[in-house]
Short mmCIF file of C-alpha atoms in Angstrom, two decimals:
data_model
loop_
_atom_site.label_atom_id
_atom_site.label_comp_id
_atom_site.label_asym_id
_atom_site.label_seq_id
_atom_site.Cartn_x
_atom_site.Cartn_y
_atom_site.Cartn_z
CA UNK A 1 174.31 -126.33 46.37
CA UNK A 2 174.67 -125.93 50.48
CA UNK A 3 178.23 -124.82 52.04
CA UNK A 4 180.16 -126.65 55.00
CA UNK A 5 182.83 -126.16 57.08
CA UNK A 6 185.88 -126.77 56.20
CA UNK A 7 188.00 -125.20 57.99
CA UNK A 8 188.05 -123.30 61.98
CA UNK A 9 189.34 -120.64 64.04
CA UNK A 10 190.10 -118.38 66.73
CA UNK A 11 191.53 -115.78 68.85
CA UNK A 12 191.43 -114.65 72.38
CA UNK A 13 193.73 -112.21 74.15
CA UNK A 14 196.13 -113.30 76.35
CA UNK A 15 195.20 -110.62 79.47
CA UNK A 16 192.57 -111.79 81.04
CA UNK A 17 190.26 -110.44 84.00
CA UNK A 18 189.61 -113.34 86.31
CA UNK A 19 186.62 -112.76 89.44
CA UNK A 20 189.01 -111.59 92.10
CA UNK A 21 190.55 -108.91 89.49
CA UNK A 22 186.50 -108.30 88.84
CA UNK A 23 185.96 -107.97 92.82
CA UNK A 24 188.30 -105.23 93.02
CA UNK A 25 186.49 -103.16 90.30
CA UNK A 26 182.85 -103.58 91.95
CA UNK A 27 180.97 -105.15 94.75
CA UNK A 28 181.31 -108.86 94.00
CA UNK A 29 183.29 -112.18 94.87
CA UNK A 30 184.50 -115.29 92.76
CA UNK A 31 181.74 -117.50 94.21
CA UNK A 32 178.91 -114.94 93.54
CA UNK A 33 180.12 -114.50 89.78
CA UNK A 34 181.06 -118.98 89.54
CA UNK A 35 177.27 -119.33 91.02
CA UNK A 36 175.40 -117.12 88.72
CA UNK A 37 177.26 -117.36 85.49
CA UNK A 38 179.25 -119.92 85.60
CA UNK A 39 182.16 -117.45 84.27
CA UNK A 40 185.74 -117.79 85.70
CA UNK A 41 187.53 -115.59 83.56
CA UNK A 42 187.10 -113.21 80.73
CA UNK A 43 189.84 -112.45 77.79
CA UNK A 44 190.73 -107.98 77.38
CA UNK A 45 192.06 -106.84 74.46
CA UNK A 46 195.53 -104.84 75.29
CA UNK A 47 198.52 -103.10 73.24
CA UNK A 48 197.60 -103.72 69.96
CA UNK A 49 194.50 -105.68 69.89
CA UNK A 50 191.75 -104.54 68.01
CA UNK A 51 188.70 -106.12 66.68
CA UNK A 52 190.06 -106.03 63.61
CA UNK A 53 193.57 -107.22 64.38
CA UNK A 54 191.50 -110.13 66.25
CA UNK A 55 189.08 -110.62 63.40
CA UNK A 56 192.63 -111.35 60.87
CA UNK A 57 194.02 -113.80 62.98
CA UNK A 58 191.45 -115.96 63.52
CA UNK A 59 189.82 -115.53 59.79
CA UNK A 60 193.98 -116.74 58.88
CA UNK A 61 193.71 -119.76 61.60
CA UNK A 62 190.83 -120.81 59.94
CA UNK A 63 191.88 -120.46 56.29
CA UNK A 64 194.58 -122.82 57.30
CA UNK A 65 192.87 -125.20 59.17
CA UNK A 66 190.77 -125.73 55.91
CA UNK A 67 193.52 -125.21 53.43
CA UNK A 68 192.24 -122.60 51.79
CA UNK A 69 194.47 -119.63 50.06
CA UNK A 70 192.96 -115.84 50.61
CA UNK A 71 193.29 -115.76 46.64
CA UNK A 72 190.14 -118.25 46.81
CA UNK A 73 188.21 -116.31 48.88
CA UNK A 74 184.98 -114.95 47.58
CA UNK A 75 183.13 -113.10 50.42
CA UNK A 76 183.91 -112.23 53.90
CA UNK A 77 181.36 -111.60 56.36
CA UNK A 78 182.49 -110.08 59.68
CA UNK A 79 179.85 -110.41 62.20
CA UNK A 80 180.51 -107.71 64.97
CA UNK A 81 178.86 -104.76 66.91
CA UNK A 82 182.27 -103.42 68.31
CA UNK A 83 184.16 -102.34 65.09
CA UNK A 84 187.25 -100.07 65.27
CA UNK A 85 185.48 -97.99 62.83
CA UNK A 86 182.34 -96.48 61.45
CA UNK A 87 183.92 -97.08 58.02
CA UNK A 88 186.03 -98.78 56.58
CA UNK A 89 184.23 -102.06 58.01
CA UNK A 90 186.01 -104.68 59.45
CA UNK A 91 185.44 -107.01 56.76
CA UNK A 92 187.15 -104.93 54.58
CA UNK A 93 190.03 -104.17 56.90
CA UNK A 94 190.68 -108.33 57.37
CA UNK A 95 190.30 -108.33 53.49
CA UNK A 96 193.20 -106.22 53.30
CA UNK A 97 195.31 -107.94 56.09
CA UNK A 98 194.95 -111.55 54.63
CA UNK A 99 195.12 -110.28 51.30
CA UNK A 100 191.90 -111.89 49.93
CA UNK A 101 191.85 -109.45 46.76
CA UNK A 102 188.95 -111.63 45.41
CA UNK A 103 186.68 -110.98 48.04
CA UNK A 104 183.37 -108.96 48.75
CA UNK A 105 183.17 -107.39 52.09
CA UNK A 106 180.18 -106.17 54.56
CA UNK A 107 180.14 -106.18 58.39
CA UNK A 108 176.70 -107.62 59.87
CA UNK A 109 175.30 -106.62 63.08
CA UNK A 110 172.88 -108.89 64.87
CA UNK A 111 175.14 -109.24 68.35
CA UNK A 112 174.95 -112.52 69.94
CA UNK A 113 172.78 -114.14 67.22
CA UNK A 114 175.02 -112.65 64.46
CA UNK A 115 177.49 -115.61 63.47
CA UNK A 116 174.44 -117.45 63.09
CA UNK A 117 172.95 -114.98 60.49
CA UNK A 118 175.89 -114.78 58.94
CA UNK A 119 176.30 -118.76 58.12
CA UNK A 120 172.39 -118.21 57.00
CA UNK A 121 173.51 -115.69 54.94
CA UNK A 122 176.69 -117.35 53.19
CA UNK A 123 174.48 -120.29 52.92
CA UNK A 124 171.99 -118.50 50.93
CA UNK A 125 174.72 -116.98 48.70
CA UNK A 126 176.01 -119.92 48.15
CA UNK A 127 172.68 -121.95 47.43
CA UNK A 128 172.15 -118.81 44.90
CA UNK A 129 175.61 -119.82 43.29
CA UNK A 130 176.85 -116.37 43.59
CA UNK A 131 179.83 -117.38 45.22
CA UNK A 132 182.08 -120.95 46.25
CA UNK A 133 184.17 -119.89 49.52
CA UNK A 134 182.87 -117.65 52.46
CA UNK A 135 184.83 -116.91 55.33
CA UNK A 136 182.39 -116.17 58.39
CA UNK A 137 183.98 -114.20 61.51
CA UNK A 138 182.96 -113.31 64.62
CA UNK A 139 184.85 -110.60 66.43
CA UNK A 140 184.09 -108.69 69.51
CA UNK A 141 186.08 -106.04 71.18
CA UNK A 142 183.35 -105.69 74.40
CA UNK A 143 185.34 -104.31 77.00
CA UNK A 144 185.26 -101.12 75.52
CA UNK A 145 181.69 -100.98 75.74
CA UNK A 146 181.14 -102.79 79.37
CA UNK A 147 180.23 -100.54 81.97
CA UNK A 148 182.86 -101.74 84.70
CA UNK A 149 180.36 -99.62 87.09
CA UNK A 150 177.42 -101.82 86.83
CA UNK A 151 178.32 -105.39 88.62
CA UNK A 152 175.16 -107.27 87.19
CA UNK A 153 176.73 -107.06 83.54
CA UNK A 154 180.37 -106.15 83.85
CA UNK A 155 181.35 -109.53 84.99
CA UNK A 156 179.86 -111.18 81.70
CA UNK A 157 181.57 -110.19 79.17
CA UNK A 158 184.96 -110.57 77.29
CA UNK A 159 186.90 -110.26 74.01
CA UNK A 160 187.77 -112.64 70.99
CA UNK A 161 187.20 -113.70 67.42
CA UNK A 162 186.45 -116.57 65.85
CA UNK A 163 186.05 -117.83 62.06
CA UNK A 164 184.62 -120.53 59.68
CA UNK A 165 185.03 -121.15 55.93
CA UNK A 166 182.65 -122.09 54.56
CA UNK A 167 182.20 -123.79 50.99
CA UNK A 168 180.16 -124.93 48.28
CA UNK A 169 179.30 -128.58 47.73
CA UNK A 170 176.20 -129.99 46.29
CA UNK A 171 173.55 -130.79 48.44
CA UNK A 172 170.18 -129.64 49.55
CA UNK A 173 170.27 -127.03 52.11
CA UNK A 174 169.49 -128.02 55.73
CA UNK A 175 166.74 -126.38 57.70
CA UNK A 176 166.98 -122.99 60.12
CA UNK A 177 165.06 -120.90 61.81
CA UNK A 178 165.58 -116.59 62.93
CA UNK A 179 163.42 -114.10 63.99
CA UNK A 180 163.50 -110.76 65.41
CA UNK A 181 161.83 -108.92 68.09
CA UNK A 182 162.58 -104.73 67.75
CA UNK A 183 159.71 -104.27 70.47
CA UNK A 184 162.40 -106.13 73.09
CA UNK A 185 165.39 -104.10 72.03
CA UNK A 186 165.77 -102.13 75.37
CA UNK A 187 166.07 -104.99 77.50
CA UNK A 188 169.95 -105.21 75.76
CA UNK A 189 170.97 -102.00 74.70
CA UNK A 190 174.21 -99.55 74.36
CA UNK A 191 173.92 -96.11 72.08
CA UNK A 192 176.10 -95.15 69.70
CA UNK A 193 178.58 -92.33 70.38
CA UNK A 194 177.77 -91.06 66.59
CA UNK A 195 174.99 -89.12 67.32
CA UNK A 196 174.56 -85.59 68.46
CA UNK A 197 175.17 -84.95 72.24
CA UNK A 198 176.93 -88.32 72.36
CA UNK A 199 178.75 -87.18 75.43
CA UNK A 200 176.15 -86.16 77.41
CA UNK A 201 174.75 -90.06 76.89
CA UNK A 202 178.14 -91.43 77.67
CA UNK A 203 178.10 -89.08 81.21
CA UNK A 204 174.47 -91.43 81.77
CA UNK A 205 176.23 -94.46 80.81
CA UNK A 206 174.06 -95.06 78.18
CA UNK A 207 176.71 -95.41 75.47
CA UNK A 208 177.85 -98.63 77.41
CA UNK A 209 176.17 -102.41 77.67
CA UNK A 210 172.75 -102.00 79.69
CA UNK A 211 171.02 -104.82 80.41
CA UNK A 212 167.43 -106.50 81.60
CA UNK A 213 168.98 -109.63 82.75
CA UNK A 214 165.79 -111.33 83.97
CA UNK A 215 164.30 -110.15 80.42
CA UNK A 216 166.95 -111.78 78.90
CA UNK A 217 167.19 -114.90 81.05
CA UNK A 218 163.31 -116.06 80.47
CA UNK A 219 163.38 -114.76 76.87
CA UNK A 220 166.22 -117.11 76.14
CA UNK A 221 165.32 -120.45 77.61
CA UNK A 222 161.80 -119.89 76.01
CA UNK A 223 162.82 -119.20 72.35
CA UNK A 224 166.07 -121.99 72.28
CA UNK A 225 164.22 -124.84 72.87
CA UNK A 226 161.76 -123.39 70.68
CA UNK A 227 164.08 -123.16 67.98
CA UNK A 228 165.90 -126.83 68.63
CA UNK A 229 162.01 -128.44 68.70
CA UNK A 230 161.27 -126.57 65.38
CA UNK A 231 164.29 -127.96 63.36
CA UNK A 232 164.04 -131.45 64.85
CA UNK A 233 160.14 -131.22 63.54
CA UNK A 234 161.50 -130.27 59.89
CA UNK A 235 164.22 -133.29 60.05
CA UNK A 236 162.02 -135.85 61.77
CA UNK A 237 164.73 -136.37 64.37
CA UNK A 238 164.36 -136.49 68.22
CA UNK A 239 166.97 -134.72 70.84
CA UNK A 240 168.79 -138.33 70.98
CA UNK A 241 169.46 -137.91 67.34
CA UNK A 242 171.92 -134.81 68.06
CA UNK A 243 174.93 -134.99 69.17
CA UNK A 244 175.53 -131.49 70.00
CA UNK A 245 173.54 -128.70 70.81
CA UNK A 246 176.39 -125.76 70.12
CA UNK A 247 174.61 -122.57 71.79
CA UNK A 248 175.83 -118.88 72.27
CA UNK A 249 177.91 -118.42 75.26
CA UNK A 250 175.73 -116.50 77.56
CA UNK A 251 175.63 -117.96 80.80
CA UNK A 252 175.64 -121.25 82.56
CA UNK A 253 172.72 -121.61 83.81
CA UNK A 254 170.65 -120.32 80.98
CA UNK A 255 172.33 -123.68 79.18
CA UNK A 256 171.15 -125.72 81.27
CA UNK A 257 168.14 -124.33 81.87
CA UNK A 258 167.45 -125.15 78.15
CA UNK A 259 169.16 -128.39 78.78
CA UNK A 260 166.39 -129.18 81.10
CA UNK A 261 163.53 -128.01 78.72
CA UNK A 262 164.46 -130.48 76.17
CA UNK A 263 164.89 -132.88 78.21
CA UNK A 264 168.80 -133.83 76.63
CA UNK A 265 171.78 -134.86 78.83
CA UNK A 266 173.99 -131.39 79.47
CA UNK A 267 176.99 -133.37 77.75
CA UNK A 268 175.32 -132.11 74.72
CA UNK A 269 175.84 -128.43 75.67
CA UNK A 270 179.62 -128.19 75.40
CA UNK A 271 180.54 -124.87 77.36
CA UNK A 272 183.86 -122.54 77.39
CA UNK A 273 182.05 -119.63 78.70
CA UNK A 274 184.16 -120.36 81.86
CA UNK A 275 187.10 -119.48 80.80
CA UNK A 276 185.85 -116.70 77.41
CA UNK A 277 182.84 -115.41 79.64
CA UNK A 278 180.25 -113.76 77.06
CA UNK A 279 182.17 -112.99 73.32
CA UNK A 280 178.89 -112.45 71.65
CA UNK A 281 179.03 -113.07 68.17
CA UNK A 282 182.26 -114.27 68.69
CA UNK A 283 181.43 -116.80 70.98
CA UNK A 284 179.75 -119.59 68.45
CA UNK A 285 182.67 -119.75 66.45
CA UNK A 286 185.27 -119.19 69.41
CA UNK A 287 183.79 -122.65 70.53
CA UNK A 288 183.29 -124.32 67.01
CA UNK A 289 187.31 -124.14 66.59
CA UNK A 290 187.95 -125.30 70.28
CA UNK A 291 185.75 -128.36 69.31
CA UNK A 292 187.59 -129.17 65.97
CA UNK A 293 190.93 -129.16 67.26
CA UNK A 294 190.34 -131.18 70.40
CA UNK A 295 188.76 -133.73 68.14
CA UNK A 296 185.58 -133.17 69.55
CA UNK A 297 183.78 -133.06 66.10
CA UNK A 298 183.53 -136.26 64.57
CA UNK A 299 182.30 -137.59 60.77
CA UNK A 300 178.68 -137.48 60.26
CA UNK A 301 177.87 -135.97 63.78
CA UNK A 302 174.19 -133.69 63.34
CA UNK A 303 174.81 -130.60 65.44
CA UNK A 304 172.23 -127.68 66.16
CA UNK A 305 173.76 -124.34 66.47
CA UNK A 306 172.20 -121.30 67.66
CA UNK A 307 171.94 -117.76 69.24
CA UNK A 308 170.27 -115.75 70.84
CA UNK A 309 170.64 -111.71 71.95
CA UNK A 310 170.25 -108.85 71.54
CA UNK A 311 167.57 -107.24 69.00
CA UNK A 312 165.95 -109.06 70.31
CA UNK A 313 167.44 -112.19 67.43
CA UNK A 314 167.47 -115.64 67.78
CA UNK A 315 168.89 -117.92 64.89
CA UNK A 316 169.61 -121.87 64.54
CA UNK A 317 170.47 -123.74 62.12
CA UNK A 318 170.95 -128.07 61.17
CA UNK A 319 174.54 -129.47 59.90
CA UNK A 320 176.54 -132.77 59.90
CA UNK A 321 180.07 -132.21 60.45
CA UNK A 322 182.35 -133.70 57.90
CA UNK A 323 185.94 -134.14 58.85
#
């Protein structure tokens, strides 16, 4: 048995920071943001929104979309490293909310690469036949770790959710690839604020987002195509045998860097990071819904997804969309 998608969704806040709002926070301008990131706008979480309360709407959107019924839930996975709450996890917390009384809950943390390790992981439960219907979300609440003081990363990054069902058919399973790198983890780091002298760290701005974005940059467009080359190898396919490449939401130019490096048209690369800016783990399936609904996604199209963050993690994996 292998699990598909059958249903999609998502969720992004209706405030939004755009560059000039950015510009009046730090040292910056619209065309220096547009140039180097590609980013236009990024979605904040106000009033009410939580990641939780983000994580429920989308996880419902996509129940819908795939007419499914909480009742026939099984497992939910919430893929996040901005929960409301050391415990109870978010999982658990959307559990409650959609009233999936079936389901087993756990929150995984992997950041950018995490939605990716979470469909490996459903897909391996599934495969195991421990369980029929997964639902996978993605929700990020990053503004409340940004550091608004530091221009280099506080114009990247933004809030949303975003969810997949996933269920059980027959089938082999379809290749992937992950690895992790805990010798890199300080090029993309933020502390926790549940340790002792937490508030001394947060003084230092260490309990916020810091990042080694050259670090980043090269480490990305070296391990994506990497990853892309590795599962074309297992499938005997070529790049002109994909029809998408759907990547993590970073920046622009990292895209088409590894764009370039395969040597595949950029129409491949579909992007929304103008408009979400960087959702992290949110930002796979944030883009995954926009795709399905626009009629993007068509029967029997072979699509590479994969991410890439902090951890350092990288993760892709093979599928072929069925409507």
């Amino acid at each position: 048995m292998r699990g598909r998608i059958c249903g999609t969704g998502s969720y992004l806040p209706e405030k939004y920071y755009d560059n000039n709002d950015i510009a009046k926070i730090v040292e910056t301008s619209d065309a220096w943001i547009r140039e180097r990131t590609g980013i236009v706008r990024r979605h904040i979480a106000s009033g009410d929104e939580t990641t939780v309360s983000m994580a429920v709407e989308a996880g419902r959107r996509a129940l819908e979309k795939g007419h499914v019924l909480p009742e026939e839930v099984d497992m939910i996975l919430v893929s996040t490293i901005t929960p409301n709450a050391v415990i109870p996890g978010v999982a658990f917390q959307v559990q409650a909310a959609l009233g999936a009384d079936r389901a087993v809950c756990f929150d995984l943390s992997a950041a950018c690469s995490g939605f990716v390790f979470a469909y490996q992981t459903a897909q391996a439960y599934i495969a195991a036949g421990l369980y029929q219907t997964i639902l996978l979300i993605g929700s990020e609440t990053l503004s409340a770790i940004n550091n608004w003081e530091d221009r280099s990363s506080c114009i990247l990054f933004g809030d949303g959710a975003g969810a997949a069902v996933v269920r059980a058919e027959e089938g082999e399973l379809h290749p992937s690839v992950a690895g992790s790198d805990g010798t890199m983890g300080h090029v993309l780091a933020c502390e926790s604020r549940v340790q002792n002298d937490w508030q001394q760290k947060e003084a230092d701005r260490k309990t916020y987002i810091d990042m080694d974005g050259t670090a980043v940059f090269k480490f990305a467009v070296r391990k994506m195509p990497e990853m892309a080359k590795s599962l074309m190898t297992q499938l005997h396919y070529t790049e002109a045998d994909i029809d998408w490449f759907i990547t993590h939401q970073a920046n622009e130019r990292i895209i088409e860097a590894i764009a370039r490096r395969l040597k595949s048209d950029i129409v491949k690369f579909p992007m929304n990071i103008a408009e979400c800016g960087n959702t992290s783990s949110a930002s796979i399936p944030i883009l995954l819904d926009e795709m399905n609904r626009s009629g993007q996604l068509k029967d029997g199209q072979k699509i590479i997804m994969a991410g890439f963050g902090a951890g350092l993690s990288w993760g892709a994996v093979y599928m072929e969309w069925h409507a």
